[in-house]
Each structure stands twice: as C-alpha cells, then as structure tokens.
Amino acid sequence: MEFNDQLAMAPVEFAANLHARYSKIHVVVVDTSNGKGQDAVVTTANIDPIKIKRLYEKVQNIKHGEGQADSDAADIKENRLGIGDYRNMTPSEVLLKYGEDAIKQLENLITIFKKNADKYPINTVKIEEIKAAIEAYRKGELKQGKPKTMPAPTTLFFERKINPNEKRKNGSGEYPVTTLQIDYNPRMRYCWTVLMENGWGEIDSRPNGGIFIKKGSYKEEKETKVVVENEAFREIVRQINDYIFQKEILFMSQLQKQLADYEEKKRQEWANK
C-alpha cells in the first residue's frame, strides 16, 4: 500500500480552502496473494486530504489492546472460549458445571491457542484465563466468571464514488468507480484491513445538484485486500498526515503572497473606476 502526492493549491479566489477541488492523495494497493508481477492485482483511489486527516484522528483515538484483560477479584470477567465444545462458555463456567472432567479439554485448548497467539493477541489472554480458572478450581476458590464483551470489528473509513470525467468513460458509457474501506479488528495483531475495489457504473443526478452512482449499475472489475500490523499501519497514516500538514504550510505561504497581490490589483481596479 502506498500514498502518492496529487495535492494542488486552491486558486487565490478560494484561498481559505487551501486545497483545490481536485487536490487528492492517490492511494495504491497491490495484492500479491496470487503472485507478483503480472499476477498481482493493483487498484487505485483518489482521496480528499481532509478525509486522510480525519482517518488519522480516528486511528489515534484507538488504543489497541486496552480492555482485553480487565478483571478484578470482586467482579471476574473472562472471555468466552470461542472454540470446541465449550465455545459459548468462559473457563470458570465450564469448570463450575463440568468439574474435573473438563480440565483435560481446557488444557488442550491452551495448546491450540498458543499456535495462533502471535496473530490473535486475545489468545494469550484466554490462555491465562484458563490457567487461572483451573488453579482456582483446584484450590476450591473458583468464582463465577462473567463473559467479557470484546470490542467488535469496526469500519473506520468507507468511500465509494464515481468519476464523471468524460475522458475516463469506457466503451459502454460507464464511468470509473472506486471503493476504499479500512477496517479495524481488535482481536488480531494484523488488525488493520484495507479493501479497495475498482469498477464501473452509470451516473445519476439529484434535482438540487450533485451526482451519484445509479442504483444497480455498479460492476466490480477488480478487488485488493491487504492486512497490516498495528504499529506499521499507524506509522503509515502518521507519515501521510504529517506530509499533508507540511504541504498545507507551503500552500499557505504561497497563497498569502498571491492574496496580497490579488488584493492590490483589485484596489487599483477600484481606484481607476
């Protein structure tokens, strides 16, 4: 995944906007899951810089890993096991209901959870919960565990739009459509999923202005999907946010000079009337 500069400064008449209407960050996603070179699938999308900045803010507000292992002696909370015969129960619920007969199966689950602990951080938490529950059971100190409510996967960004540029229209009279979706899954170490589609669709318009994709006309041409580790994704978004900020400082500097010249020109035109 890469971000490319297609930023453009606003004309002096619209200096307060900083960015021109067509100022974009060009996002490219390359999916090599089916091979590299000619076998790789490449998709692109142009995103408004302000939307990239909003994405950065949303990513900053997510504290990955927090709340996954919160428990205390007064109100023990455990994760449901999620697999096996006891998938809908917590370790404590299993031991309180089935007793000694369940210990062997719980210990087998520890082995399974260890295999994927690097990919699924929650597995490490579940292993510790199973061990703690077994120890408490053998000491006769086991309390009823309340199931935790794990944060659900969420979509932080979604945009599907059609490009009305007549030069980009295909032989069927359809226009290019791009889709970009970014999901966050707190249960995974590679917790960021970037999905992108390129396709075609027909344009429809609203009575009060504006265009949108005509219902039922969208046809997907190709799709890419990449999963990114937490810190790596945060670094990418931070870098592009910082880049946009620096580019906006440059725009502001240039526009201030142009604005001064523009105002002087208008003043002279007014004085000569």
Coordinates of C-alpha atoms in Angstrom, one line a residue:
M1 CA 0.0 0.0 0.0
E2 CA 1.3 3.4 -0.9
F3 CA 0.2 7.1 -0.8
N4 CA 1.2 9.5 -3.6
D5 CA 1.0 13.2 -3.8
Q6 CA -1.6 14.7 -6.1
L7 CA -2.2 17.7 -3.9
A8 CA -2.9 21.0 -5.6
M9 CA -3.2 24.5 -4.1
A10 CA -6.5 26.4 -4.3
P11 CA -6.8 29.4 -6.6
V12 CA -6.3 32.7 -4.8
E13 CA -10.1 33.4 -5.1
F14 CA -10.7 30.4 -2.8
A15 CA -7.6 30.8 -0.7
A16 CA -9.4 29.8 2.5
N17 CA -9.9 26.3 1.2
L18 CA -6.1 25.8 0.8
H19 CA -6.7 22.9 -1.5
A20 CA -8.0 22.9 -5.0
R21 CA -11.2 20.9 -5.7
Y22 CA -9.1 18.3 -7.4
S23 CA -6.4 18.1 -4.7
K24 CA -6.1 14.4 -3.7
I25 CA -3.9 11.8 -2.2
H26 CA -3.6 8.9 -4.7
V27 CA -3.8 5.6 -2.8
V28 CA -2.4 2.4 -4.5
V29 CA -3.0 -1.1 -3.1
V30 CA -1.1 -4.0 -4.6
D31 CA -2.4 -7.5 -3.7
T32 CA 0.3 -10.2 -4.3
S33 CA -1.6 -13.1 -2.7
N34 CA -2.0 -14.7 -6.2
G35 CA 1.5 -13.9 -7.3
K36 CA 3.8 -11.0 -8.1
G37 CA 4.4 -9.1 -11.4
Q38 CA 1.7 -9.7 -13.9
D39 CA -0.3 -11.9 -11.4
A40 CA -0.5 -9.0 -8.9
V41 CA -3.8 -7.1 -8.7
V42 CA -3.4 -3.3 -8.5
T43 CA -6.2 -0.9 -7.5
T44 CA -6.2 2.9 -7.0
A45 CA -8.3 5.6 -5.5
N46 CA -8.1 9.3 -5.0
I47 CA -9.0 10.6 -1.5
D48 CA -9.6 14.1 -0.3
P49 CA -6.7 15.2 2.0
I50 CA -9.2 16.3 4.7
K51 CA -10.5 12.7 4.8
I52 CA -7.0 11.3 5.3
K53 CA -6.6 13.7 8.2
R54 CA -9.8 12.6 9.8
L55 CA -8.7 9.0 9.4
Y56 CA -5.5 9.8 11.3
E57 CA -7.6 11.3 14.1
K58 CA -9.7 8.2 14.3
V59 CA -6.7 5.9 14.3
Q60 CA -5.1 8.0 17.1
N61 CA -8.2 7.5 19.3
I62 CA -8.0 3.7 19.2
K63 CA -5.8 2.2 21.9
H64 CA -5.1 -1.2 20.6
G65 CA -5.1 -3.9 23.3
E66 CA -6.7 -1.9 26.0
G67 CA -9.7 -3.5 27.8
Q68 CA -8.8 -7.0 26.7
A69 CA -7.6 -8.3 30.0
D70 CA -9.5 -6.2 32.6
S71 CA -10.6 -8.2 35.6
D72 CA -10.6 -7.9 39.4
A73 CA -11.2 -10.1 42.3
A74 CA -14.6 -8.6 43.1
D75 CA -16.0 -9.0 39.6
I76 CA -14.1 -11.5 37.5
K77 CA -14.6 -11.2 33.8
E78 CA -13.5 -13.8 31.3
N79 CA -13.6 -14.2 27.5
R80 CA -15.8 -16.9 26.1
L81 CA -13.6 -19.8 24.8
G82 CA -14.8 -19.4 21.2
I83 CA -13.9 -22.9 20.0
G84 CA -14.6 -26.5 21.0
D85 CA -17.5 -28.0 22.9
Y86 CA -17.4 -25.1 25.3
R87 CA -17.2 -22.3 22.8
N88 CA -20.0 -20.2 24.3
M89 CA -18.8 -20.6 27.9
T90 CA -16.0 -19.0 30.0
P91 CA -13.3 -21.2 31.6
S92 CA -14.9 -20.7 35.0
E93 CA -18.4 -21.5 33.7
V94 CA -17.0 -24.8 32.2
L95 CA -15.3 -25.8 35.5
L96 CA -18.2 -25.0 37.7
K97 CA -20.6 -27.0 35.5
Y98 CA -18.4 -30.0 34.5
G99 CA -15.7 -30.0 37.1
E100 CA -12.6 -32.3 36.9
D101 CA -13.8 -33.9 33.6
A102 CA -13.4 -30.5 31.8
I103 CA -9.8 -29.8 32.8
K104 CA -8.2 -32.0 30.1
Q105 CA -10.2 -30.4 27.4
L106 CA -9.3 -26.9 28.7
E107 CA -5.6 -27.8 28.7
N108 CA -5.9 -29.0 25.1
L109 CA -7.4 -25.6 24.2
I110 CA -4.3 -23.9 25.6
T111 CA -2.2 -25.8 23.1
I112 CA -4.4 -24.7 20.3
F113 CA -4.5 -21.0 21.4
K114 CA -0.7 -21.0 21.6
K115 CA -0.3 -21.9 17.9
N116 CA -2.0 -18.7 16.8
A117 CA -1.1 -16.4 19.7
D118 CA 1.1 -14.2 17.5
K119 CA -1.7 -13.5 15.1
Y120 CA -4.5 -13.3 17.6
P121 CA -3.4 -11.4 20.8
I122 CA -6.6 -12.4 22.5
N123 CA -5.4 -16.0 22.6
T124 CA -2.7 -15.1 25.1
V125 CA -5.4 -13.6 27.3
K126 CA -7.5 -16.7 27.0
I127 CA -4.6 -19.0 27.9
E128 CA -4.0 -17.0 31.1
E129 CA -7.7 -17.1 32.0
I130 CA -7.9 -20.9 31.5
K131 CA -4.8 -21.4 33.7
A132 CA -6.2 -19.1 36.4
A133 CA -9.6 -20.8 36.4
I134 CA -8.0 -24.3 36.7
E135 CA -5.8 -23.1 39.6
A136 CA -8.7 -21.5 41.4
Y137 CA -10.8 -24.6 40.9
R138 CA -8.2 -26.9 42.4
K139 CA -7.9 -24.6 45.4
G140 CA -11.6 -24.5 45.8
E141 CA -11.7 -20.7 45.2
L142 CA -13.4 -20.6 41.8
K143 CA -15.9 -17.9 41.3
Q144 CA -18.5 -17.5 38.6
G145 CA -16.8 -15.7 35.7
K146 CA -18.9 -13.1 33.7
P147 CA -18.3 -13.1 30.0
K148 CA -16.4 -10.1 28.7
T149 CA -17.8 -8.0 25.9
M150 CA -14.9 -7.8 23.4
P151 CA -14.9 -4.8 21.1
A152 CA -16.3 -5.7 17.7
P153 CA -14.5 -5.1 14.4
T154 CA -15.4 -1.7 13.1
T155 CA -15.1 0.2 9.8
L156 CA -13.2 3.5 10.2
F157 CA -13.3 4.6 6.6
F158 CA -15.6 3.8 3.7
E159 CA -16.0 5.7 0.5
R160 CA -17.4 4.7 -2.9
K161 CA -17.6 7.3 -5.6
I162 CA -17.9 7.7 -9.3
N163 CA -15.6 9.8 -11.5
P164 CA -17.6 11.9 -14.0
N165 CA -14.6 12.7 -16.3
E166 CA -15.8 12.1 -19.8
K167 CA -12.3 11.1 -20.9
R168 CA -12.3 8.2 -18.5
K169 CA -15.6 6.7 -19.7
N170 CA -15.5 3.2 -21.2
G171 CA -17.0 1.9 -24.4
S172 CA -20.3 1.0 -22.7
G173 CA -20.7 4.6 -21.5
E174 CA -19.8 3.7 -17.9
Y175 CA -17.6 5.8 -15.6
P176 CA -14.9 4.6 -13.2
V177 CA -15.9 3.8 -9.6
T178 CA -13.5 3.5 -6.7
T179 CA -14.2 2.0 -3.3
L180 CA -11.9 2.2 -0.3
Q181 CA -12.7 0.6 3.1
I182 CA -10.5 0.4 6.2
D183 CA -11.5 -1.9 9.0
Y184 CA -10.1 -2.4 12.5
N185 CA -10.3 -5.7 14.3
P186 CA -9.1 -5.5 18.0
R187 CA -8.8 -9.3 18.2
M188 CA -5.9 -9.5 15.7
R189 CA -2.3 -8.4 15.7
Y190 CA -2.6 -7.6 12.0
C191 CA -5.6 -5.6 13.0
W192 CA -6.0 -3.2 10.0
T193 CA -7.6 -4.4 6.8
V194 CA -7.6 -2.2 3.7
L195 CA -10.0 -3.2 1.0
M196 CA -10.2 -1.5 -2.4
E197 CA -12.3 -2.0 -5.4
N198 CA -12.2 -0.6 -8.9
G199 CA -15.2 -0.9 -11.2
W200 CA -17.7 0.8 -13.4
G201 CA -21.1 2.4 -13.1
E202 CA -23.6 4.8 -14.5
I203 CA -24.1 8.4 -13.3
D204 CA -27.4 9.7 -11.8
S205 CA -28.0 13.2 -10.6
R206 CA -30.0 14.8 -7.9
P207 CA -32.6 17.6 -8.6
N208 CA -30.8 20.0 -6.4
G209 CA -27.4 19.2 -7.9
G210 CA -24.7 16.6 -7.3
I211 CA -24.1 13.2 -8.8
F212 CA -24.1 9.6 -7.5
I213 CA -23.9 6.1 -8.8
K214 CA -27.1 4.9 -10.4
K215 CA -28.7 2.2 -8.4
G216 CA -27.9 -1.3 -9.6
S217 CA -25.3 -0.1 -12.2
Y218 CA -22.1 -0.7 -10.3
K219 CA -19.9 -3.5 -11.6
E220 CA -16.8 -4.6 -9.8
E221 CA -13.8 -5.1 -12.1
K222 CA -11.1 -5.9 -9.5
E223 CA -10.5 -6.0 -5.8
T224 CA -7.5 -5.9 -3.5
K225 CA -7.1 -6.7 0.2
V226 CA -4.1 -6.2 2.5
V227 CA -3.8 -6.7 6.2
V228 CA -1.4 -4.5 8.1
E229 CA 0.2 -4.9 11.6
N230 CA -0.9 -2.3 14.1
E231 CA 2.2 -0.2 14.5
A232 CA 3.1 -0.4 10.8
F233 CA -0.4 1.0 9.8
R234 CA -0.2 3.8 12.4
E235 CA 3.2 4.8 11.1
I236 CA 1.9 5.0 7.5
V237 CA -1.1 7.1 8.5
R238 CA 1.0 9.3 10.7
Q239 CA 3.6 10.0 7.9
I240 CA 0.9 10.9 5.3
N241 CA -0.9 13.2 7.8
D242 CA 2.4 14.9 8.5
Y243 CA 3.2 15.3 4.8
I244 CA -0.2 16.9 4.2
F245 CA 0.4 19.3 7.1
Q246 CA 3.7 20.4 5.7
K247 CA 2.3 20.8 2.2
E248 CA -0.5 23.0 3.6
I249 CA 2.1 25.2 5.3
L250 CA 3.7 25.6 1.8
F251 CA 0.3 26.4 0.3
M252 CA -0.4 29.0 2.9
S253 CA 2.9 30.7 2.4
Q254 CA 2.3 30.9 -1.4
L255 CA -1.3 31.9 -1.1
Q256 CA -0.5 34.8 1.3
K257 CA 1.8 36.3 -1.3
Q258 CA -0.8 35.7 -4.1
L259 CA -3.6 37.1 -2.0
A260 CA -1.6 40.3 -1.3
D261 CA -1.0 40.8 -5.0
Y262 CA -4.7 40.0 -5.7
E263 CA -6.0 42.5 -3.2
E264 CA -3.6 45.2 -4.6
K265 CA -4.8 44.5 -8.1
K266 CA -8.5 44.8 -7.0
R267 CA -7.7 48.0 -5.1
Q268 CA -6.1 49.6 -8.2
E269 CA -9.1 48.5 -10.4
W270 CA -11.4 50.1 -7.9
A271 CA -9.3 53.3 -7.7
N272 CA -9.3 53.6 -11.5
K273 CA -13.1 53.4 -11.9

